Short mmCIF file of C-alpha atoms in Angstrom, two decimals:
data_model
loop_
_atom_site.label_atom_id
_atom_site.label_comp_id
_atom_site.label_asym_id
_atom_site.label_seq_id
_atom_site.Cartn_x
_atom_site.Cartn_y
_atom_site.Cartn_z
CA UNK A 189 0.00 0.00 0.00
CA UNK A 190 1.42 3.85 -0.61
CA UNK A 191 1.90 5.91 2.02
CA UNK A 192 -0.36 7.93 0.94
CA UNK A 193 -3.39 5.52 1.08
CA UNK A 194 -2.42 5.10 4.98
CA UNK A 195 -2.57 8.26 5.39
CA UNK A 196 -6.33 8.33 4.44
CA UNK A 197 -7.11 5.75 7.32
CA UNK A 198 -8.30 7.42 10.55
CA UNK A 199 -5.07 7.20 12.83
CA UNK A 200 -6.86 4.74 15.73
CA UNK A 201 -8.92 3.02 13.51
CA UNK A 202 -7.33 -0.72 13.42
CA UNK A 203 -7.71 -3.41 15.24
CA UNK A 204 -4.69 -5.05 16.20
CA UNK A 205 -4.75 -7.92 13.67
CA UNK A 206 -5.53 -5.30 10.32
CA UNK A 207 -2.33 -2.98 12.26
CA UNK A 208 -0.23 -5.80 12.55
CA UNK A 209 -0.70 -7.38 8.85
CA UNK A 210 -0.42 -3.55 7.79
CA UNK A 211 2.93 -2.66 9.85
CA UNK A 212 4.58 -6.07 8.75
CA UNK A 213 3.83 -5.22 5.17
CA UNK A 214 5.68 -1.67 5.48
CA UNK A 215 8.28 -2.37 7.93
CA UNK A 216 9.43 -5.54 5.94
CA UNK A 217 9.49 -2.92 2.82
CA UNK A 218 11.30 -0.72 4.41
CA UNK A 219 13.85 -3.11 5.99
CA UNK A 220 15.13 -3.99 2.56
CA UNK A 221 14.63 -1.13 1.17
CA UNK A 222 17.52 0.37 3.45
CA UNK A 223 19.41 -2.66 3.30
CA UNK A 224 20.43 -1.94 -0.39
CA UNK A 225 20.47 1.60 0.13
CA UNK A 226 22.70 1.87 3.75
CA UNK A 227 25.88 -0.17 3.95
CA UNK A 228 26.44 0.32 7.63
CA UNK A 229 22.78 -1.18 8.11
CA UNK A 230 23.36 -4.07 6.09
CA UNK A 231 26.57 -4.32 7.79
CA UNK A 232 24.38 -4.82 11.05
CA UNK A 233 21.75 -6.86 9.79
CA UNK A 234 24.75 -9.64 8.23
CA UNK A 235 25.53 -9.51 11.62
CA UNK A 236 22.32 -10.27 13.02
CA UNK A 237 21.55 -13.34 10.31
CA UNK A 238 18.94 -11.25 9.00
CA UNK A 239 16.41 -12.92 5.82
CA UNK A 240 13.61 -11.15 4.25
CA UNK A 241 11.87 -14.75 3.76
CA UNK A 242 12.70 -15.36 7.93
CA UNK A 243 10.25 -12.81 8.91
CA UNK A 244 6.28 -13.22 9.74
CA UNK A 245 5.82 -10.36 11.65
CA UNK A 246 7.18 -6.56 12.37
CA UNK A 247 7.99 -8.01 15.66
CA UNK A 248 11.13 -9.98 14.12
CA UNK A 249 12.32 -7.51 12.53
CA UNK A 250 15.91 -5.52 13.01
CA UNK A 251 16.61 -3.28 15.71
CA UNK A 252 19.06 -0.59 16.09
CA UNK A 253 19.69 0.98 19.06
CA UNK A 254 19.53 4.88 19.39
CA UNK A 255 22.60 5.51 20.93
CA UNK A 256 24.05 4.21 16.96
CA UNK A 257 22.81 7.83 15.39
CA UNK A 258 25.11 9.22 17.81
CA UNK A 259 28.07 7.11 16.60
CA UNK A 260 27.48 6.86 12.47
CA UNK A 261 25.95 8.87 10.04
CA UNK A 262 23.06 6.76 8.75
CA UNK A 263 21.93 7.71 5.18
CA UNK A 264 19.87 5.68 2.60
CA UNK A 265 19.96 8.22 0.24
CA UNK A 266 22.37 10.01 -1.96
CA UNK A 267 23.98 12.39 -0.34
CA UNK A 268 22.90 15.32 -2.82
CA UNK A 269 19.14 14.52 -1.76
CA UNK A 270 19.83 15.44 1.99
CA UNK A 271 17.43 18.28 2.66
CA UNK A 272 17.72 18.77 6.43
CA UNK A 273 19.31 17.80 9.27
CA UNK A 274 17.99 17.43 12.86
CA UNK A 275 19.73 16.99 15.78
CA UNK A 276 18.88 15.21 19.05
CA UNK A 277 18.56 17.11 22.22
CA UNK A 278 21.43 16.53 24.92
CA UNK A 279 23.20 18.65 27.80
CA UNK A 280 26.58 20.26 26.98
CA UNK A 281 29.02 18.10 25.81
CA UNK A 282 26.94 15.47 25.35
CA UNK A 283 27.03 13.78 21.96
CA UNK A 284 24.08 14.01 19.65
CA UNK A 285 22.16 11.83 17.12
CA UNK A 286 22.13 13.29 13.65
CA UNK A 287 19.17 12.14 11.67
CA UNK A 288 19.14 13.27 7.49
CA UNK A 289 15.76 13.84 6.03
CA UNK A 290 15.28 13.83 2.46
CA UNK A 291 11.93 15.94 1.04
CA UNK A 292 9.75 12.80 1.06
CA UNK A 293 10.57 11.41 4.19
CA UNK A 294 10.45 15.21 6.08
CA UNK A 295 6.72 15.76 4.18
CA UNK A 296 5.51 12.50 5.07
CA UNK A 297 6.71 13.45 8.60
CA UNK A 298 4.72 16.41 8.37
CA UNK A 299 1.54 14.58 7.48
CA UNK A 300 1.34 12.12 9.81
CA UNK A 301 1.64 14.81 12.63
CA UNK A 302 -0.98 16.31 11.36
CA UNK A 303 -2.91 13.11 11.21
CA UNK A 304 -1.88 12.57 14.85
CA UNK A 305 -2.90 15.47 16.51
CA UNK A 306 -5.85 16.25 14.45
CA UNK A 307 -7.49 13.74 16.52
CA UNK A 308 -7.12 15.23 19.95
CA UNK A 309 -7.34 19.32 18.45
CA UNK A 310 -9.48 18.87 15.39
CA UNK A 311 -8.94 19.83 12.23
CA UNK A 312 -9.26 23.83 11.81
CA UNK A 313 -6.04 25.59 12.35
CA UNK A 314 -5.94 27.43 16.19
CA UNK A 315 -4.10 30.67 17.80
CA UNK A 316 -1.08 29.12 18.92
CA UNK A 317 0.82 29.88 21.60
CA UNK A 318 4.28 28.32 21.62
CA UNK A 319 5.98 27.99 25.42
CA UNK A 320 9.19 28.76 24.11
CA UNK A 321 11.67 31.77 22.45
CA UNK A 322 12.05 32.58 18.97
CA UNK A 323 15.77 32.14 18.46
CA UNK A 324 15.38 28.28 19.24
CA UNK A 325 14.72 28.21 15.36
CA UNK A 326 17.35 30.69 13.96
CA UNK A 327 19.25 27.72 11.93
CA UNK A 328 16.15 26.11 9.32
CA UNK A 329 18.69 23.96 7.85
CA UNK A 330 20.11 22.08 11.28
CA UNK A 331 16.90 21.53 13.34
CA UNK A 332 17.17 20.82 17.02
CA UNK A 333 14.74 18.72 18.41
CA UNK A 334 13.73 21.31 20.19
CA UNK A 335 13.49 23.64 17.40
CA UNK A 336 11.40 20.64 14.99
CA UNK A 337 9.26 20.09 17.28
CA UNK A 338 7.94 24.21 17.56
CA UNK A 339 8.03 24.20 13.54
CA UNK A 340 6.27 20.28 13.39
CA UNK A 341 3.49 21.60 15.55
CA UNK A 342 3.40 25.08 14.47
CA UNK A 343 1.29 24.11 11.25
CA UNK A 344 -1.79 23.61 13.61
CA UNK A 345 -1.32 27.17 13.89
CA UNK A 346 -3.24 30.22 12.53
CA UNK A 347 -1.42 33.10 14.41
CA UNK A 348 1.29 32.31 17.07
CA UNK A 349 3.44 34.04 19.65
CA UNK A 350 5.99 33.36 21.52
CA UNK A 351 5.34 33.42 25.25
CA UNK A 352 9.22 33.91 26.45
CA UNK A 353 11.72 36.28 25.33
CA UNK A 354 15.14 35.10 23.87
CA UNK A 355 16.01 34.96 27.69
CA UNK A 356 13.11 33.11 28.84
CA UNK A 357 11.50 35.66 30.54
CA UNK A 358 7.88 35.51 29.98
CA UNK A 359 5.72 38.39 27.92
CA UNK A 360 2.50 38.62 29.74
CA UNK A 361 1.40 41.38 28.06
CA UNK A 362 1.99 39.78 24.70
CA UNK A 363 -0.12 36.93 25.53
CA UNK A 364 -3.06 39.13 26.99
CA UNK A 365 -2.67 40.79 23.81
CA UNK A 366 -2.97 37.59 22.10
CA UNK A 367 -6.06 36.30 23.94
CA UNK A 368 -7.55 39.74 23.52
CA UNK A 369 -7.20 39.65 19.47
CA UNK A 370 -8.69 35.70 19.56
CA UNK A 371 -11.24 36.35 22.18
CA UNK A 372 -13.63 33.42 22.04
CA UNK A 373 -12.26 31.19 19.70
CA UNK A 374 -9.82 28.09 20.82
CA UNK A 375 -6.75 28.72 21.90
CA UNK A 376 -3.64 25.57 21.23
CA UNK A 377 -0.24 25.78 23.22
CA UNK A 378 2.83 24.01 22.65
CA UNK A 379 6.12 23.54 24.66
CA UNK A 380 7.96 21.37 26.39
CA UNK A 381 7.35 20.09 30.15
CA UNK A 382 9.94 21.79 32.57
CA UNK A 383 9.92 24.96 30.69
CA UNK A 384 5.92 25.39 31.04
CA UNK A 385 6.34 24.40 34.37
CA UNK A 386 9.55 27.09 35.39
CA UNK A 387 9.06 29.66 32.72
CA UNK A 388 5.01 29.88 32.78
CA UNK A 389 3.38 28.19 36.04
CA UNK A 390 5.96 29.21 38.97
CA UNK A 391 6.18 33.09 37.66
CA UNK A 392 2.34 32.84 37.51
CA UNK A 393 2.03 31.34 41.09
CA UNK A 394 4.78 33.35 42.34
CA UNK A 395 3.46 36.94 41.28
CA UNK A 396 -0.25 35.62 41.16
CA UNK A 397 -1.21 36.52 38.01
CA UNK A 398 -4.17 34.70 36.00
CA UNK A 399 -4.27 34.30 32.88
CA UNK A 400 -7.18 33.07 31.27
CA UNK A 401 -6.85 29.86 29.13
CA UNK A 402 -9.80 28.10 30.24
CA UNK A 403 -10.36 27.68 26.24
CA UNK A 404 -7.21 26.24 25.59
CA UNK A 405 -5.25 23.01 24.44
CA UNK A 406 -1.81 22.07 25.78
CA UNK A 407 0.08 19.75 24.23
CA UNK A 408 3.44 19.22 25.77
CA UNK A 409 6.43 16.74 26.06
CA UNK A 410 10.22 16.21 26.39
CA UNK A 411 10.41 14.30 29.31
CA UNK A 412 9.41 14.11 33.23
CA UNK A 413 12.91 13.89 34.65
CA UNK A 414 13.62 17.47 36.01
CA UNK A 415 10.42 17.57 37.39
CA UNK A 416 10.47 14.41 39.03
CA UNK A 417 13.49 16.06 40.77
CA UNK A 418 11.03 18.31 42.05
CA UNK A 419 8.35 15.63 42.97
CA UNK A 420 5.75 17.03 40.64
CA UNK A 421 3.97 14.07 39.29
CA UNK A 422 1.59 14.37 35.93
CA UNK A 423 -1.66 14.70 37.84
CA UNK A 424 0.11 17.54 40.09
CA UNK A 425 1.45 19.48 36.87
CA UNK A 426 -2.17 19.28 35.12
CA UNK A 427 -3.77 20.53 38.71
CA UNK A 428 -1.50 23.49 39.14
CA UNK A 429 -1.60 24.61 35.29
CA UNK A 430 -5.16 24.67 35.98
CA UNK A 431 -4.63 26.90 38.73
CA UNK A 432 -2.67 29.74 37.59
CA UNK A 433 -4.74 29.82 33.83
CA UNK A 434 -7.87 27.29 34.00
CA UNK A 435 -6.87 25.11 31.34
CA UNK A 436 -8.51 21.95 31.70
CA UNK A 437 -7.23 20.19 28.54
CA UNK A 438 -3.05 19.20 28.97
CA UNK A 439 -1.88 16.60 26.85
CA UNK A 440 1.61 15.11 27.92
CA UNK A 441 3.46 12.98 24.43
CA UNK A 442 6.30 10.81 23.75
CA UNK A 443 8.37 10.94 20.54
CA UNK A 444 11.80 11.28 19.97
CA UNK A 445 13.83 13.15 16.78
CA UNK A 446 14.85 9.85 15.40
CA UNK A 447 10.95 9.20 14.67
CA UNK A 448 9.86 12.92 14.37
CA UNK A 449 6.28 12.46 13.42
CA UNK A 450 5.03 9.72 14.53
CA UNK A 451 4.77 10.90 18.53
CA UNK A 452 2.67 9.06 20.77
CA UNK A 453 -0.57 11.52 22.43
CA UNK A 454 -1.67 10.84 25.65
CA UNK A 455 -5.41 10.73 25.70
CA UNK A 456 -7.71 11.68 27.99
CA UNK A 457 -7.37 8.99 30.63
CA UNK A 458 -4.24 9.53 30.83
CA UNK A 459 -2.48 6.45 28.05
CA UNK A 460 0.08 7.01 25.92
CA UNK A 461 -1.55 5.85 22.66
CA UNK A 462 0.54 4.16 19.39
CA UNK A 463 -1.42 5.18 16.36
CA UNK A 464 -1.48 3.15 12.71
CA UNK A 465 1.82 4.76 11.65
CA UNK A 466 3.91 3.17 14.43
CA UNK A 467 3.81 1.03 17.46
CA UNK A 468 6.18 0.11 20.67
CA UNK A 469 7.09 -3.21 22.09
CA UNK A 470 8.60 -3.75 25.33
CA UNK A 471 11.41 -5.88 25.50
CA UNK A 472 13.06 -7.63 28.70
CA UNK A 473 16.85 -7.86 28.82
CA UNK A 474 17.20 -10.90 26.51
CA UNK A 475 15.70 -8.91 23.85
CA UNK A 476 12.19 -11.46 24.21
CA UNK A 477 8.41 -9.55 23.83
CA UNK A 478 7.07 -8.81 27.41
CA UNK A 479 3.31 -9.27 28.41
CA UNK A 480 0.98 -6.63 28.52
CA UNK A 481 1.49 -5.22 32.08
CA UNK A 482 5.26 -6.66 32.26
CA UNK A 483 7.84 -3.64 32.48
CA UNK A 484 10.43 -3.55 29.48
CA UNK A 485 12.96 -1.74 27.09
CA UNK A 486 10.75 0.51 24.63
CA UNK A 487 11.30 -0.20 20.78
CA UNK A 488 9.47 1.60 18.48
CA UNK A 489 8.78 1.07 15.22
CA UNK A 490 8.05 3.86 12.42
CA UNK A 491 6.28 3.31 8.80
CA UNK A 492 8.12 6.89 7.91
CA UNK A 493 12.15 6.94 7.54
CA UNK A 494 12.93 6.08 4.18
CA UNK A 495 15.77 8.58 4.01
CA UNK A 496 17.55 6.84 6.65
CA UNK A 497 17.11 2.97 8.58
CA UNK A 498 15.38 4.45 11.69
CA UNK A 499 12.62 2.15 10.84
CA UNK A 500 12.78 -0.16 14.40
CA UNK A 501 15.03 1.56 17.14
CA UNK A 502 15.77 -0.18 20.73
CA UNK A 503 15.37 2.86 22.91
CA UNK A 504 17.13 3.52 26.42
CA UNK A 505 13.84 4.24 28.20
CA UNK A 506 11.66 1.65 30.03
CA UNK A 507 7.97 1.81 29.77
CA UNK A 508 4.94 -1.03 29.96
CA UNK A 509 2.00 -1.42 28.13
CA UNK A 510 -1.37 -0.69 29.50
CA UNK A 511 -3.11 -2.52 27.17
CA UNK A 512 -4.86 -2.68 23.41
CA UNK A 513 -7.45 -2.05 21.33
CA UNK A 514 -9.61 -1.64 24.70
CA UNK A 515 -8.60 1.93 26.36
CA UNK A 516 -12.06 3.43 27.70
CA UNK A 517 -10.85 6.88 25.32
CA UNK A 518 -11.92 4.34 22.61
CA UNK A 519 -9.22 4.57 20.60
CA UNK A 520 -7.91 1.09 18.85
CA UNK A 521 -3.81 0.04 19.04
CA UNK A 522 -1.51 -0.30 22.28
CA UNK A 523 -1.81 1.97 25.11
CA UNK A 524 1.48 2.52 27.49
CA UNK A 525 3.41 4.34 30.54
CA UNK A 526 6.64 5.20 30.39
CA UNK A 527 8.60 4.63 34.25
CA UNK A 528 11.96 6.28 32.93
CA UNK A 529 15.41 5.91 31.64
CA UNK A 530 17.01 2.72 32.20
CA UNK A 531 19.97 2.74 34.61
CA UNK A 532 23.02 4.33 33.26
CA UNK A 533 21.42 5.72 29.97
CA UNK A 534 21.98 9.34 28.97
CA UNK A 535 19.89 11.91 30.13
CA UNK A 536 18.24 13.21 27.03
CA UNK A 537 14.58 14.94 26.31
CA UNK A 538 13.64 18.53 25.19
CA UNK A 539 12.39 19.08 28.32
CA UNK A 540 15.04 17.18 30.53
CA UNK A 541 17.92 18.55 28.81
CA UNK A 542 16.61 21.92 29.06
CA UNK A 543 19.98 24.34 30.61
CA UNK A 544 18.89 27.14 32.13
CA UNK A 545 21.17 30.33 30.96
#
């Protein structure tokens, strides 16, 4: 099937034997197609005793593990097609992953987030407000994660702002200004975790200012880590948000740059939810599928990078899933939790990376 036939299908739609029999068919597609296009990946794969006619099921397949797009430069594509380049998030000095797009791969990117999140905002364009500065997007040619994500999600947008200043200070007369020009109509903000929560709620709370976005959708991510630090659980962050502004609608997700697109929403009772385009398995530490409800390595698998074998990645963060095809928001596919990093993994994560100047 052509991408852009899935891409009609409503994003929760199938069950999990129609998801599986569709994911095997484009994984298994995709898994040869880089293995005649990447040497370093078919390098891997000899390794691994890989056959095309050995595998049943998208569960068999390959994986790589993340921390390898820190170490090579994984292309399946001539180099003259290379039409962006994004970066991984990381602390100084850290080492990042370097993921090459070609136009296909970063459009097809593009749609499926739209696809995604379509679901949880609808489908007219909103007044966006993004929780973040401007210069995080100076460079359109070498993305950050942090910087992709603001321009991924920015095309729900029909006017934005920033809320901070290139030093993170926040504009609150900017945003009143803002709500005052879309008064009445829907309001969508973006960021990422810790910086809603240090930038936006504590200067709120501290100088006890409201500001109204009791019409609003926030859709946030980039990981719980610094605010774990701070005991401030998911539940807690919604509460206090709704404090300080009255929002009532918070969506956490999980994605990472080396799938940009395909990000996993939480929905309204609180799951992590993998839609058609992709899906995560859990894996104990002799690489075997755990149960549903059995804690594991995260893998996830993608339907979208052609320009480079990111395909089926072994992640460094441990999650579980919740279930599938059965979550009371009614959507179909698996439903998850992530519980954290595994031990001795990187620290990495818009949000948990995030270096206060």
């Amino acid at each position: 099937m052509e991408y852009k036939e899935i891409l009609s299908i409503a994003p929760y739609s199938l069950e999990k034997k129609e998801k599986s029999a569709l994911l095997t068919e484009q994984l298994k597609e995709l898994t040869q197609y880089h293995y005649g296009n990447c040497k370093e990946y078919r390098n891997i794969c000899d390794l691994l005793e890989y056959r095309e006619d050995g595998i049943s099921s998208y569960e068999e397949i390959p994986f790589v593990p993340v921390r390898i797009f820190k170490e090579l430069e994984l292309k399946s594509m001539p180099e003259e097609e290379n039409f962006k380049t994004m970066t991984s998030s990381g602390t100084t000095g850290q080492k990042k992953s370097k993921i090459f797009l070609d136009r296909e791969t970063s459009s097809n990117q593009q749609k499926t987030l739209v696809k995604i999140v379509s679901d949880f905002t609808g489908k007219a364009r909103l007044p966006m407000i993004i929780m973040d500065c401007p210069s995080v997007i100076k460079n359109r040619a070498m993305f950050s994660a942090r910087g992709a994500g603001i321009l991924g999600f920015s095309i729900f947008a029909s006017d934005r702002m920033y809320a901070f200043d290139d030093d993170m200070k926040i504009n609150l007369e900017g945003i009143e200004a803002f709500l005052e020009k879309h008064q009445g109509k829907p309001i969508l903000i973006f960021g990422f975790t810790f910086m809603i929560w240090q930038h936006f709620y504590k200067v709120l709370k501290e100088s006890k200012k409201y500001v109204d976005l009791s019409n609003a959708v926030m859709i946030h991510g980039g990981g719980w880590k610094k605010l774990q630090a701070e005991a401030v659980e998911p539940l807690e962050f919604n509460r206090c948000l709704e404090e300080v502004c009255g929002i009532k609608k918070v969506y956490d997700y999980y994605g990472m740059v080396e799938q940009t697109g395909c990000i996993y929403m939480e929905c309204e009772c609180g799951h992590l939810h993998a839609s058609i385009f992709s899906d995560v398995l859990m894996r104990r530490n002799d690489f075997s599928l755990c149960e549903i409800g059995e804690k594991g390595m995260i893998q996830v698998v993608s339907m979208l990078p052609k320009s480079y074998p990111g395909h089926s990645i072994l992640t460094e963060d441990e999650g579980v899933i919740l279930g599938e095809d059965d979550c009371p928001c009614g959507r179909k596919g698996k439903y998850f939790k992530i519980l954290g990093r595994i031990k001795n993994a990187e620290v990495r994560g818009c949000s948990d990376t995030y270096e206060q100047r």
